[in-house]
Amino acid sequence: MPTPSMEDYLERIYKLIEEKGYARVSDIAEALEVHPSSVTKMVQKLDKKEYLVYEKYRGLVLTTKGKKVGKRLVYRHELLEDFLDLIGVDHTYIYNDVEGIEHHLSWDAIDRIGDVVQYFQENRDRVDTLKEIQKNNA
C-alpha cells in the first residue's frame, strides 16, 4: 500500500492526466504546492514501486497498477466531498476536511460512507428530513 504522501501524488497525477492528458513535474509541483525537486524524488519512489514509469526529461506514465490506485483515490476524495456536502458541512471547509480525514479511514469505512451517500441520493426527501433535523438542533 502507498503511504499517505504517495497517495496524494498518485491522486494528483491521475487527475492531471485525466484533465490534460499528461502530468509534468512542474504541473504536479504547482498542484501540490511543493518544490519540483520534491516531486522528482517522489516520482522516482513511485517508479520503484511500479505505480508509474518515469524517464528523466521525458515525463511519466501511470502503470495499470498506478491507474487503478489513482482512480480509487480520486473516487475516495470525491465521495468524501459528496458526503460532507450532503450532511451540510460549509463548502469553505469541505476540501480541507477531506484532506484531513481521507488517509485515516479504512476502505471499509469508505464503502459504508458510499452506502450512506447512495441512501440519501436515491431519495432527496431523506436529505430534506436531515436538513430539518439540523435546523431543529441549531
Short mmCIF file of C-alpha atoms in Angstrom, two decimals:
data_model
loop_
_atom_site.label_atom_id
_atom_site.label_comp_id
_atom_site.label_asym_id
_atom_site.label_seq_id
_atom_site.Cartn_x
_atom_site.Cartn_y
_atom_site.Cartn_z
CA MET A 1 0.00 0.00 0.00
CA PRO A 2 1.22 3.50 -0.77
CA THR A 3 1.93 5.95 2.05
CA PRO A 4 -0.43 8.93 2.52
CA SER A 5 2.11 11.14 0.75
CA MET A 6 2.32 8.69 -2.15
CA GLU A 7 -1.47 8.64 -2.28
CA ASP A 8 -1.58 12.43 -2.59
CA TYR A 9 0.84 12.31 -5.50
CA LEU A 10 -0.94 9.42 -7.23
CA GLU A 11 -4.31 11.12 -6.84
CA ARG A 12 -3.00 14.39 -8.28
CA ILE A 13 -1.10 12.69 -11.12
CA TYR A 14 -4.18 10.66 -12.05
CA LYS A 15 -6.35 13.81 -12.10
CA LEU A 16 -3.84 15.78 -14.16
CA ILE A 17 -3.62 13.01 -16.73
CA GLU A 18 -7.42 12.77 -16.87
CA GLU A 19 -7.75 16.55 -17.31
CA LYS A 20 -4.79 17.36 -19.55
CA GLY A 21 -3.65 14.05 -20.99
CA TYR A 22 -0.28 14.32 -19.23
CA ALA A 23 1.33 15.26 -15.92
CA ARG A 24 4.66 17.09 -15.84
CA VAL A 25 6.79 17.53 -12.74
CA SER A 26 6.08 21.27 -12.83
CA ASP A 27 2.30 20.65 -13.02
CA ILE A 28 2.42 18.27 -10.08
CA ALA A 29 4.56 20.68 -8.05
CA GLU A 30 2.16 23.53 -8.70
CA ALA A 31 -0.92 21.45 -7.89
CA LEU A 32 0.53 20.12 -4.64
CA GLU A 33 2.31 23.37 -3.76
CA VAL A 34 5.71 21.70 -3.36
CA HIS A 35 9.11 22.17 -4.97
CA PRO A 36 9.81 20.36 -8.24
CA SER A 37 12.75 18.58 -6.59
CA SER A 38 10.31 17.04 -4.07
CA VAL A 39 8.13 15.87 -6.94
CA THR A 40 11.10 14.30 -8.70
CA LYS A 41 12.06 12.36 -5.56
CA MET A 42 8.53 11.09 -5.05
CA VAL A 43 8.08 10.22 -8.72
CA GLN A 44 11.26 8.16 -8.53
CA LYS A 45 9.85 6.32 -5.47
CA LEU A 46 6.56 5.71 -7.28
CA ASP A 47 8.52 4.39 -10.25
CA LYS A 48 10.37 1.92 -8.00
CA LYS A 49 7.04 0.78 -6.53
CA GLU A 50 5.73 0.30 -10.10
CA TYR A 51 2.90 2.85 -9.87
CA LEU A 52 4.35 4.76 -12.81
CA VAL A 53 7.19 4.82 -15.30
CA TYR A 54 9.37 7.90 -15.09
CA GLU A 55 12.03 8.92 -17.58
CA LYS A 56 14.07 11.98 -16.71
CA TYR A 57 13.27 14.89 -19.03
CA ARG A 58 10.63 12.83 -20.83
CA GLY A 59 7.81 12.66 -18.34
CA LEU A 60 5.84 9.94 -16.69
CA VAL A 61 3.12 7.44 -17.42
CA LEU A 62 0.96 5.65 -14.89
CA THR A 63 1.16 1.87 -14.96
CA THR A 64 -2.00 -0.23 -14.80
CA LYS A 65 -1.43 -0.52 -11.07
CA GLY A 66 -0.96 3.26 -10.77
CA LYS A 67 -4.12 3.97 -12.76
CA LYS A 68 -6.15 1.60 -10.61
CA VAL A 69 -4.91 3.14 -7.36
CA GLY A 70 -5.21 6.70 -8.70
CA LYS A 71 -8.79 6.13 -9.82
CA ARG A 72 -9.73 4.69 -6.43
CA LEU A 73 -8.09 7.60 -4.60
CA VAL A 74 -9.97 10.15 -6.71
CA TYR A 75 -13.19 8.23 -6.03
CA ARG A 76 -12.46 8.30 -2.28
CA HIS A 77 -11.80 12.04 -2.33
CA GLU A 78 -14.91 12.86 -4.36
CA LEU A 79 -17.08 10.55 -2.25
CA LEU A 80 -15.94 12.23 0.96
CA GLU A 81 -16.62 15.66 -0.56
CA ASP A 82 -20.13 14.49 -1.55
CA PHE A 83 -20.72 13.08 1.92
CA LEU A 84 -19.65 16.24 3.73
CA ASP A 85 -21.73 18.37 1.36
CA LEU A 86 -24.70 16.07 1.86
CA ILE A 87 -24.58 16.34 5.63
CA GLY A 88 -24.39 20.11 5.44
CA VAL A 89 -20.73 20.93 6.07
CA ASP A 90 -19.97 24.51 4.97
CA HIS A 91 -18.36 24.46 1.50
CA THR A 92 -15.43 26.55 2.70
CA TYR A 93 -14.35 23.67 4.96
CA ILE A 94 -15.00 20.63 2.78
CA TYR A 95 -11.72 20.42 0.85
CA ASN A 96 -9.52 20.81 3.92
CA ASP A 97 -11.70 18.43 5.94
CA VAL A 98 -11.40 15.77 3.24
CA GLU A 99 -7.64 16.29 3.06
CA GLY A 100 -7.51 15.84 6.83
CA ILE A 101 -9.50 12.61 7.02
CA GLU A 102 -9.09 10.73 3.74
CA HIS A 103 -5.89 8.92 4.73
CA HIS A 104 -7.24 7.91 8.13
CA LEU A 105 -10.28 5.93 7.03
CA SER A 106 -10.29 2.27 6.11
CA TRP A 107 -11.65 1.23 2.75
CA ASP A 108 -14.45 -0.48 4.69
CA ALA A 109 -15.39 2.91 6.19
CA ILE A 110 -15.23 4.48 2.71
CA ASP A 111 -17.57 1.78 1.37
CA ARG A 112 -20.03 2.39 4.22
CA ILE A 113 -19.94 6.15 3.59
CA GLY A 114 -20.68 5.33 -0.04
CA ASP A 115 -23.74 3.41 1.12
CA VAL A 116 -24.94 6.40 3.16
CA VAL A 117 -24.42 8.79 0.25
CA GLN A 118 -26.32 6.42 -2.04
CA TYR A 119 -29.14 6.12 0.52
CA PHE A 120 -29.64 9.88 0.58
CA GLN A 121 -29.15 10.42 -3.16
CA GLU A 122 -31.77 7.79 -4.03
CA ASN A 123 -34.44 9.79 -2.22
CA ARG A 124 -33.98 13.54 -1.85
CA ASP A 125 -36.78 13.62 0.77
CA ARG A 126 -34.27 11.99 3.11
CA VAL A 127 -31.95 14.95 2.61
CA ASP A 128 -34.79 17.32 3.40
CA THR A 129 -35.54 15.36 6.58
CA LEU A 130 -31.87 15.56 7.60
CA LYS A 131 -31.81 19.32 6.98
CA GLU A 132 -34.94 19.71 9.09
CA ILE A 133 -33.30 17.79 11.96
CA GLN A 134 -30.21 20.01 11.65
CA LYS A 135 -32.36 23.14 11.65
CA ASN A 136 -34.17 21.99 14.80
CA ASN A 137 -30.86 21.16 16.52
CA ALA A 138 -29.28 24.55 15.66
#
